């Protein structure tokens, strides 16, 4: 599902009204007919829809994901993904614990446009390098990043993460997938090259590296990179499922 299929950002248009618009054949902005008789869409709401479409096309043509991040209800931001898939940065962090005020970020992996970059504490993990990765992206994608990865980076590196953010944990819950990233991957059939390691293992590997074991860092980095790469497969699967649940039953009966 794409942004231009959506009317829900408009004040006065909820899920039911949007569905009625689709059922009347107005499945994208170009098909909107302000004169059509649609329950819940009077002249005032039709005017709002027309105004939104005119403004939104400009932002979409400019590739401005931030506009739509602010316009869409939080539970519907998964709809941004199809439009900004190529400019999405999937990222994951490893840390020495769960408290961003006391613990440290050890590695951060970014996966975008088929390329994966990993920054390591003490080598190249700096605030500027992280900002650089985010500047080049229109959309960020994480799993539980709104509560963990983003605030951890902001506190540890003293930065502000302002790039629009899709936390995949919430669309996963919407389609009945709960728990951590690894169990969800298994349920969806998303494979891993390496055996799973826990957060406790990640801390142990970092401590072993600090004591001079380079192979432990290699294992940690490989694990972290796979987390970031697999987020792409998760986003593809979850957003396609939501498209099939929300949009396809109306437009492809």
mmCIF file with all atom_site columns, N, CA and C in Angstrom, residues 143-144 169 172 177-187 234:
data_model
loop_
_atom_site.group_PDB
_atom_site.id
_atom_site.type_symbol
_atom_site.label_atom_id
_atom_site.label_alt_id
_atom_site.label_comp_id
_atom_site.label_asym_id
_atom_site.label_entity_id
_atom_site.label_seq_id
_atom_site.pdbx_PDB_ins_code
_atom_site.Cartn_x
_atom_site.Cartn_y
_atom_site.Cartn_z
_atom_site.occupancy
_atom_site.B_iso_or_equiv
_atom_site.pdbx_formal_charge
_atom_site.auth_seq_id
_atom_site.auth_comp_id
_atom_site.auth_asym_id
_atom_site.auth_atom_id
_atom_site.pdbx_PDB_model_num
ATOM 1  N N  . UNK A 1 143 ? 13.298 -2.476  15.269 1.00 0.00 ? 143 UNK A N  1
ATOM 2  C CA . UNK A 1 143 ? 12.357 -3.283  16.032 1.00 0.00 ? 143 UNK A CA 1
ATOM 3  C C  . UNK A 1 143 ? 12.539 -2.897  17.492 1.00 0.00 ? 143 UNK A C  1
ATOM 4  N N  . UNK A 1 144 ? 11.509 -2.311  18.076 1.00 0.00 ? 144 UNK A N  1
ATOM 5  C CA . UNK A 1 144 ? 11.539 -1.774  19.435 1.00 0.00 ? 144 UNK A CA 1
ATOM 6  C C  . UNK A 1 144 ? 12.506 -0.598  19.555 1.00 0.00 ? 144 UNK A C  1
ATOM 7  N N  . UNK A 1 169 ? 7.907  -3.141  15.574 1.00 0.00 ? 169 UNK A N  1
ATOM 8  C CA . UNK A 1 169 ? 7.260  -3.901  16.627 1.00 0.00 ? 169 UNK A CA 1
ATOM 9  C C  . UNK A 1 169 ? 5.747  -3.661  16.630 1.00 0.00 ? 169 UNK A C  1
ATOM 10 N N  . UNK A 1 172 ? 3.893  -5.278  13.675 1.00 0.00 ? 172 UNK A N  1
ATOM 11 C CA . UNK A 1 172 ? 3.907  -6.725  13.954 1.00 0.00 ? 172 UNK A CA 1
ATOM 12 C C  . UNK A 1 172 ? 2.758  -7.089  14.892 1.00 0.00 ? 172 UNK A C  1
ATOM 13 N N  . UNK A 1 177 ? 1.673  -10.663 15.697 1.00 0.00 ? 177 UNK A N  1
ATOM 14 C CA . UNK A 1 177 ? 3.023  -11.147 15.964 1.00 0.00 ? 177 UNK A CA 1
ATOM 15 C C  . UNK A 1 177 ? 3.574  -10.430 17.181 1.00 0.00 ? 177 UNK A C  1
ATOM 16 N N  . UNK A 1 178 ? 3.777  -11.161 18.255 1.00 0.00 ? 178 UNK A N  1
ATOM 17 C CA . UNK A 1 178 ? 4.271  -10.551 19.487 1.00 0.00 ? 178 UNK A CA 1
ATOM 18 C C  . UNK A 1 178 ? 5.537  -11.251 19.932 1.00 0.00 ? 178 UNK A C  1
ATOM 19 N N  . UNK A 1 179 ? 6.190  -10.677 20.935 1.00 0.00 ? 179 UNK A N  1
ATOM 20 C CA . UNK A 1 179 ? 7.443  -11.227 21.421 1.00 0.00 ? 179 UNK A CA 1
ATOM 21 C C  . UNK A 1 179 ? 8.619  -10.507 20.794 1.00 0.00 ? 179 UNK A C  1
ATOM 22 N N  . UNK A 1 180 ? 9.803  -11.101 20.926 1.00 0.00 ? 180 UNK A N  1
ATOM 23 C CA . UNK A 1 180 ? 11.007 -10.480 20.414 1.00 0.00 ? 180 UNK A CA 1
ATOM 24 C C  . UNK A 1 180 ? 11.207 -10.683 18.934 1.00 0.00 ? 180 UNK A C  1
ATOM 25 N N  . UNK A 1 181 ? 12.252 -10.051 18.416 1.00 0.00 ? 181 UNK A N  1
ATOM 26 C CA . UNK A 1 181 ? 12.535 -10.110 16.980 1.00 0.00 ? 181 UNK A CA 1
ATOM 27 C C  . UNK A 1 181 ? 12.812 -11.530 16.510 1.00 0.00 ? 181 UNK A C  1
ATOM 28 N N  . UNK A 1 182 ? 13.599 -12.285 17.263 1.00 0.00 ? 182 UNK A N  1
ATOM 29 C CA . UNK A 1 182 ? 13.997 -13.624 16.805 1.00 0.00 ? 182 UNK A CA 1
ATOM 30 C C  . UNK A 1 182 ? 12.808 -14.581 16.706 1.00 0.00 ? 182 UNK A C  1
ATOM 31 N N  . UNK A 1 183 ? 11.909 -14.658 17.710 1.00 0.00 ? 183 UNK A N  1
ATOM 32 C CA . UNK A 1 183 ? 10.739 -15.528 17.554 1.00 0.00 ? 183 UNK A CA 1
ATOM 33 C C  . UNK A 1 183 ? 9.844  -15.127 16.386 1.00 0.00 ? 183 UNK A C  1
ATOM 34 N N  . UNK A 1 184 ? 9.723  -13.816 16.150 1.00 0.00 ? 184 UNK A N  1
ATOM 35 C CA . UNK A 1 184 ? 8.901  -13.360 15.026 1.00 0.00 ? 184 UNK A CA 1
ATOM 36 C C  . UNK A 1 184 ? 9.538  -13.770 13.705 1.00 0.00 ? 184 UNK A C  1
ATOM 37 N N  . UNK A 1 185 ? 10.860 -13.627 13.615 1.00 0.00 ? 185 UNK A N  1
ATOM 38 C CA . UNK A 1 185 ? 11.544 -14.073 12.398 1.00 0.00 ? 185 UNK A CA 1
ATOM 39 C C  . UNK A 1 185 ? 11.287 -15.558 12.132 1.00 0.00 ? 185 UNK A C  1
ATOM 40 N N  . UNK A 1 186 ? 11.380 -16.360 13.174 1.00 0.00 ? 186 UNK A N  1
ATOM 41 C CA . UNK A 1 186 ? 11.154 -17.803 13.006 1.00 0.00 ? 186 UNK A CA 1
ATOM 42 C C  . UNK A 1 186 ? 9.734  -18.080 12.543 1.00 0.00 ? 186 UNK A C  1
ATOM 43 N N  . UNK A 1 187 ? 8.778  -17.365 13.122 1.00 0.00 ? 187 UNK A N  1
ATOM 44 C CA . UNK A 1 187 ? 7.383  -17.576 12.732 1.00 0.00 ? 187 UNK A CA 1
ATOM 45 C C  . UNK A 1 187 ? 7.145  -17.211 11.271 1.00 0.00 ? 187 UNK A C  1
ATOM 46 N N  . UNK A 1 234 ? 11.750 -8.335  7.355  1.00 0.00 ? 234 UNK A N  1
ATOM 47 C CA . UNK A 1 234 ? 10.595 -8.187  8.252  1.00 0.00 ? 234 UNK A CA 1
ATOM 48 C C  . UNK A 1 234 ? 9.672  -7.074  7.776  1.00 0.00 ? 234 UNK A C  1
#
